[in-house]
mmCIF file of C-alpha atoms in Angstrom:
data_model
loop_
_atom_site.group_PDB
_atom_site.id
_atom_site.type_symbol
_atom_site.label_atom_id
_atom_site.label_comp_id
_atom_site.label_asym_id
_atom_site.label_seq_id
_atom_site.Cartn_x
_atom_site.Cartn_y
_atom_site.Cartn_z
ATOM 1 C CA MET A 1113 1.656 12.972 -11.433
ATOM 2 C CA ALA A 1114 0.375 14.162 -14.633
ATOM 3 C CA PRO A 1115 -1.351 11.665 -16.998
ATOM 4 C CA SER A 1116 0.681 10.742 -20.045
ATOM 5 C CA ARG A 1117 -0.010 8.542 -23.077
ATOM 6 C CA GLU A 1118 2.004 5.522 -23.794
ATOM 7 C CA ALA A 1119 1.738 3.867 -27.486
ATOM 8 C CA GLY A 1120 0.301 0.709 -27.760
ATOM 9 C CA LEU A 1121 -1.291 0.216 -24.411
ATOM 10 C CA PRO A 1122 -4.811 -1.166 -24.310
ATOM 11 C CA PRO A 1123 -7.480 1.643 -23.325
ATOM 12 C CA ASP A 1124 -8.162 0.288 -19.905
ATOM 13 C CA PHE A 1125 -4.812 -0.012 -18.795
ATOM 14 C CA GLN A 1126 -3.853 3.435 -19.934
ATOM 15 C CA ARG A 1127 -6.885 4.648 -18.070
ATOM 16 C CA ALA A 1128 -5.622 2.889 -15.182
ATOM 17 C CA LEU A 1129 -2.072 4.419 -15.553
ATOM 18 C CA ASP A 1130 -3.606 7.903 -15.942
ATOM 19 C CA SER A 1131 -5.727 7.647 -12.814
ATOM 20 C CA LEU A 1132 -2.843 6.190 -10.620
ATOM 21 C CA ARG A 1133 -0.482 9.198 -11.809
ATOM 22 C CA ALA A 1134 -3.227 11.632 -10.863
ATOM 23 C CA ALA A 1135 -4.167 9.996 -7.505
ATOM 24 C CA HIS A 1136 -4.237 12.452 -4.427
ATOM 25 C CA VAL A 1137 -2.492 10.833 -1.480
ATOM 26 C CA ARG A 1138 -1.709 12.317 2.104
ATOM 27 C CA PRO A 1139 1.082 14.816 2.124
ATOM 28 C CA GLU A 1140 2.938 12.274 4.726
ATOM 29 C CA THR A 1141 3.132 9.899 1.608
ATOM 30 C CA VAL A 1142 6.190 10.133 -0.591
ATOM 31 C CA LEU A 1143 5.099 8.416 -3.760
ATOM 32 C CA ALA A 1144 7.330 7.029 -6.788
ATOM 33 C CA GLU A 1145 6.645 5.128 -9.795
ATOM 34 C CA VAL A 1146 9.071 2.361 -10.049
ATOM 35 C CA PRO A 1147 9.805 -0.617 -12.673
ATOM 36 C CA ALA A 1148 7.227 -3.161 -12.264
ATOM 37 C CA PRO A 1149 7.654 -7.006 -12.672
ATOM 38 C CA GLN A 1150 7.451 -8.289 -16.276
ATOM 39 C CA ARG A 1151 6.575 -11.797 -15.969
ATOM 40 C CA LEU A 1152 3.275 -12.026 -13.923
ATOM 41 C CA ALA A 1153 0.993 -10.248 -16.602
ATOM 42 C CA PRO A 1154 1.099 -8.830 -20.036
ATOM 43 C CA TYR A 1155 0.904 -5.238 -18.325
ATOM 44 C CA SER A 1156 2.043 -3.983 -15.255
ATOM 45 C CA ALA A 1157 2.866 -0.855 -13.128
ATOM 46 C CA ALA A 1158 4.233 -0.411 -9.886
ATOM 47 C CA PHE A 1159 4.609 2.571 -7.047
ATOM 48 C CA THR A 1160 6.615 2.661 -3.743
ATOM 49 C CA ALA A 1161 5.673 4.997 -1.009
ATOM 50 C CA ASP A 1162 6.903 5.886 2.387
ATOM 51 C CA VAL A 1163 5.195 7.642 5.007
ATOM 52 C CA VAL A 1164 7.459 10.477 6.430
ATOM 53 C CA VAL A 1165 6.811 12.700 9.158
ATOM 54 C CA SER A 1166 9.232 15.286 10.458
ATOM 55 C CA GLY A 1167 11.884 13.690 8.236
ATOM 56 C CA THR A 1168 11.448 10.296 9.861
ATOM 57 C CA GLU A 1169 10.208 7.233 7.680
ATOM 58 C CA LEU A 1170 7.382 5.633 9.617
ATOM 59 C CA ALA A 1171 6.313 3.169 6.818
ATOM 60 C CA SER A 1172 6.902 1.926 3.664
ATOM 61 C CA GLY A 1173 5.377 -0.224 0.968
ATOM 62 C CA ARG A 1174 4.939 -1.216 -2.753
ATOM 63 C CA PHE A 1175 1.625 -1.217 -4.957
ATOM 64 C CA VAL A 1176 1.708 -3.408 -8.086
ATOM 65 C CA VAL A 1177 -1.206 -3.450 -10.720
ATOM 66 C CA LEU A 1178 -1.193 -6.393 -13.007
ATOM 67 C CA TYR A 1179 -3.353 -6.311 -16.106
ATOM 68 C CA ASP A 1180 -4.128 -9.092 -18.800
ATOM 69 C CA PRO A 1181 -6.839 -8.000 -21.067
ATOM 70 C CA ALA A 1182 -7.907 -11.583 -21.509
ATOM 71 C CA GLY A 1183 -8.768 -11.925 -17.850
ATOM 72 C CA HIS A 1184 -7.486 -14.419 -15.360
ATOM 73 C CA ASP A 1185 -9.438 -17.018 -13.525
ATOM 74 C CA ALA A 1186 -7.564 -16.752 -10.148
ATOM 75 C CA TRP A 1187 -8.081 -12.715 -10.071
ATOM 76 C CA ASP A 1188 -11.495 -12.867 -11.013
ATOM 77 C CA GLY A 1189 -11.095 -10.172 -13.483
ATOM 78 C CA GLU A 1190 -8.674 -8.252 -15.743
ATOM 79 C CA PHE A 1191 -6.867 -6.149 -13.171
ATOM 80 C CA ARG A 1192 -5.073 -7.157 -10.026
ATOM 81 C CA VAL A 1193 -3.481 -5.197 -7.311
ATOM 82 C CA VAL A 1194 -0.745 -6.734 -5.124
ATOM 83 C CA THR A 1195 0.588 -4.646 -2.487
ATOM 84 C CA LEU A 1196 3.084 -4.761 0.714
ATOM 85 C CA ALA A 1197 2.918 -2.029 3.425
ATOM 86 C CA ARG A 1198 5.387 -2.199 6.420
ATOM 87 C CA ALA A 1199 5.867 -0.100 9.552
ATOM 88 C CA GLU A 1200 7.660 -0.454 12.885
ATOM 89 C CA LEU A 1201 5.202 -0.583 15.893
ATOM 90 C CA GLU A 1202 5.096 0.644 19.382
ATOM 91 C CA PRO A 1203 5.623 -2.488 21.878
ATOM 92 C CA GLU A 1204 2.278 -1.953 23.188
ATOM 93 C CA ILE A 1205 0.752 -1.779 19.920
ATOM 94 C CA ALA A 1206 2.805 -5.045 18.953
ATOM 95 C CA ALA A 1207 1.739 -7.091 21.761
ATOM 96 C CA ASP A 1208 -2.107 -6.556 21.016
ATOM 97 C CA PRO A 1209 -3.684 -10.069 20.192
ATOM 98 C CA MET A 1210 -6.229 -8.290 18.008
ATOM 99 C CA LEU A 1211 -3.281 -6.645 15.959
ATOM 100 C CA ALA A 1212 -3.696 -8.796 12.681
ATOM 101 C CA GLY A 1213 -7.641 -8.502 12.492
ATOM 102 C CA VAL A 1214 -7.310 -4.703 13.082
ATOM 103 C CA GLY A 1215 -4.485 -4.369 10.329
ATOM 104 C CA TRP A 1216 -6.583 -6.290 7.634
ATOM 105 C CA SER A 1217 -9.710 -3.753 8.805
ATOM 106 C CA TRP A 1218 -7.965 -0.973 8.288
ATOM 107 C CA LEU A 1219 -7.255 -2.115 4.448
ATOM 108 C CA MET A 1220 -10.947 -2.687 3.987
ATOM 109 C CA GLU A 1221 -11.937 0.431 5.875
ATOM 110 C CA ALA A 1222 -9.633 2.717 3.407
ATOM 111 C CA LEU A 1223 -10.918 0.751 0.400
ATOM 112 C CA ALA A 1224 -14.445 1.723 1.323
ATOM 113 C CA SER A 1225 -13.811 5.308 2.322
ATOM 114 C CA HIS A 1226 -12.493 5.765 -1.157
ATOM 115 C CA GLU A 1227 -15.180 4.208 -2.609
ATOM 116 C CA ALA A 1228 -12.633 1.854 -4.519
ATOM 117 C CA PRO A 1229 -15.007 -1.116 -5.508
ATOM 118 C CA TYR A 1230 -13.094 -4.363 -5.466
ATOM 119 C CA ALA A 1231 -13.673 -8.347 -5.568
ATOM 120 C CA ALA A 1232 -11.539 -11.383 -4.134
ATOM 121 C CA PRO A 1233 -9.366 -9.849 -1.401
ATOM 122 C CA SER A 1234 -6.768 -12.012 -0.077
ATOM 123 C CA GLY A 1235 -3.799 -11.379 2.341
ATOM 124 C CA THR A 1236 -1.789 -11.711 5.363
ATOM 125 C CA VAL A 1237 -0.932 -9.637 8.495
ATOM 126 C CA THR A 1238 2.398 -10.450 10.255
ATOM 127 C CA ARG A 1239 3.882 -9.216 13.185
ATOM 128 C CA VAL A 1240 7.688 -9.532 12.942
ATOM 129 C CA HIS A 1241 9.771 -9.260 16.122
ATOM 130 C CA SER A 1242 13.643 -8.781 15.714
ATOM 131 C CA GLU A 1243 16.128 -9.152 18.169
ATOM 132 C CA SER A 1244 19.700 -8.492 17.391
ATOM 133 C CA PHE A 1245 22.954 -10.609 18.862
ATOM 134 C CA GLY A 1246 26.668 -10.757 18.736
ATOM 135 C CA ALA A 1247 28.102 -7.785 16.818
ATOM 136 C CA LEU A 1248 24.606 -6.432 16.541
ATOM 137 C CA ALA A 1249 23.515 -6.622 19.895
ATOM 138 C CA ASP A 1250 23.539 -3.084 20.744
ATOM 139 C CA ARG A 1251 20.552 -2.411 17.922
ATOM 140 C CA PRO A 1252 17.060 -2.082 19.879
ATOM 141 C CA MET A 1253 14.426 -4.874 19.601
ATOM 142 C CA VAL A 1254 12.196 -3.817 16.582
ATOM 143 C CA THR A 1255 8.572 -5.256 16.061
ATOM 144 C CA GLU A 1256 6.749 -4.328 12.773
ATOM 145 C CA ILE A 1257 3.553 -5.179 11.064
ATOM 146 C CA GLU A 1258 3.653 -6.311 7.453
ATOM 147 C CA LEU A 1259 0.583 -6.679 5.625
ATOM 148 C CA ARG A 1260 0.478 -8.256 2.121
ATOM 149 C CA ALA A 1261 -2.807 -7.920 0.277
ATOM 150 C CA SER A 1262 -4.244 -8.398 -3.007
ATOM 151 C CA TRP A 1263 -7.709 -7.739 -4.535
ATOM 152 C CA THR A 1264 -9.572 -7.425 -7.977
ATOM 153 C CA PRO A 1265 -10.490 -3.755 -8.918
ATOM 154 C CA LEU A 1266 -13.753 -3.592 -10.410
ATOM 155 C CA ASP A 1267 -12.871 -0.799 -13.027
ATOM 156 C CA PRO A 1268 -9.911 0.705 -14.558
ATOM 157 C CA ASP A 1269 -9.963 3.984 -12.208
ATOM 158 C CA LEU A 1270 -7.232 2.701 -9.808
ATOM 159 C CA GLY A 1271 -6.340 6.223 -8.105
ATOM 160 C CA ARG A 1272 -8.845 5.325 -5.924
ATOM 161 C CA HIS A 1273 -7.213 2.161 -4.800
ATOM 162 C CA LEU A 1274 -3.675 3.577 -4.769
ATOM 163 C CA ALA A 1275 -4.968 6.408 -2.485
ATOM 164 C CA ALA A 1276 -6.872 4.008 -0.127
ATOM 165 C CA TRP A 1277 -3.407 2.041 0.189
ATOM 166 C CA CYS A 1278 -1.407 4.978 0.917
ATOM 167 C CA ASP A 1279 -4.171 5.772 3.630
ATOM 168 C CA LEU A 1280 -3.476 2.099 5.013
ATOM 169 C CA LEU A 1281 0.337 2.898 4.910
ATOM 170 C CA CYS A 1282 -0.616 5.953 7.248
ATOM 171 C CA MET A 1283 -2.760 4.143 9.770
ATOM 172 C CA CYS A 1284 0.110 1.245 9.866
ATOM 173 C CA ALA A 1285 2.429 4.270 10.722
ATOM 174 C CA GLY A 1286 0.206 5.411 13.611
ATOM 175 C CA VAL A 1287 -0.274 8.653 11.593
ATOM 176 C CA PRO A 1288 -4.101 9.444 12.317
ATOM 177 C CA PRO A 1289 -6.589 10.548 9.588
ATOM 178 C CA THR A 1290 -7.093 14.175 9.180
ATOM 179 C CA PRO A 1291 -9.890 16.154 7.795
ATOM 180 C CA PRO A 1292 -9.283 18.049 4.597
ATOM 181 C CA GLY A 1293 -7.376 21.429 5.247
ATOM 182 C CA VAL A 1294 -6.097 20.199 8.872
ATOM 183 C CA VAL A 1295 -2.379 19.793 9.521
ATOM 184 C CA PRO A 1296 -1.551 17.280 12.043
ATOM 185 C CA ILE A 1297 0.784 18.017 14.863
ATOM 186 C CA PRO A 1298 3.658 15.789 14.914
ATOM 187 C CA GLY A 1299 3.708 13.449 17.848
ATOM 188 C CA HIS A 1300 6.719 11.474 19.513
ATOM 189 C CA ARG A 1301 7.855 8.293 17.693
ATOM 190 C CA ARG A 1302 10.808 6.513 18.073
ATOM 191 C CA GLY A 1303 13.245 6.790 14.739
ATOM 192 C CA ARG A 1304 14.356 3.902 12.943
#
């Protein structure tokens, strides 16, 4: 995505938008800028992403940036990133009692690997198990991980934060990290 200038935006928010639109994300990640919530902060931006491998969507989520030039006590800063990541899990992974802690560590590791400085992280990791009945009984049981997190970026270079979040989506989807220049071999994964 190429940086573009928009009239009347504060310089720090414009810098944040430019870095988000120029972010380098993994090739499995399909990223789109979408309308942002309007009532949560004076300025905001939002992106959705899907992790797609061999035509199958493995994970999806939303990345929202809130900006208040006056700062916000609850955020401990001017910016706040609010995210959602969701992916279907294999049954043996879903049964792991350490899943929530591991899911949270994926986020922390992704932010660290992208050198994305932050403060005041918070969030939840939820395991969602769905079983259908009646007219829907022929649908297979599904277990998903849902990670909702927010944090305060310590500078307006938010492209690193977006790239870290996209890496988190890939981890939730079971797509392993790959070194630059290496193409992953598609694995077997149950479709949705």
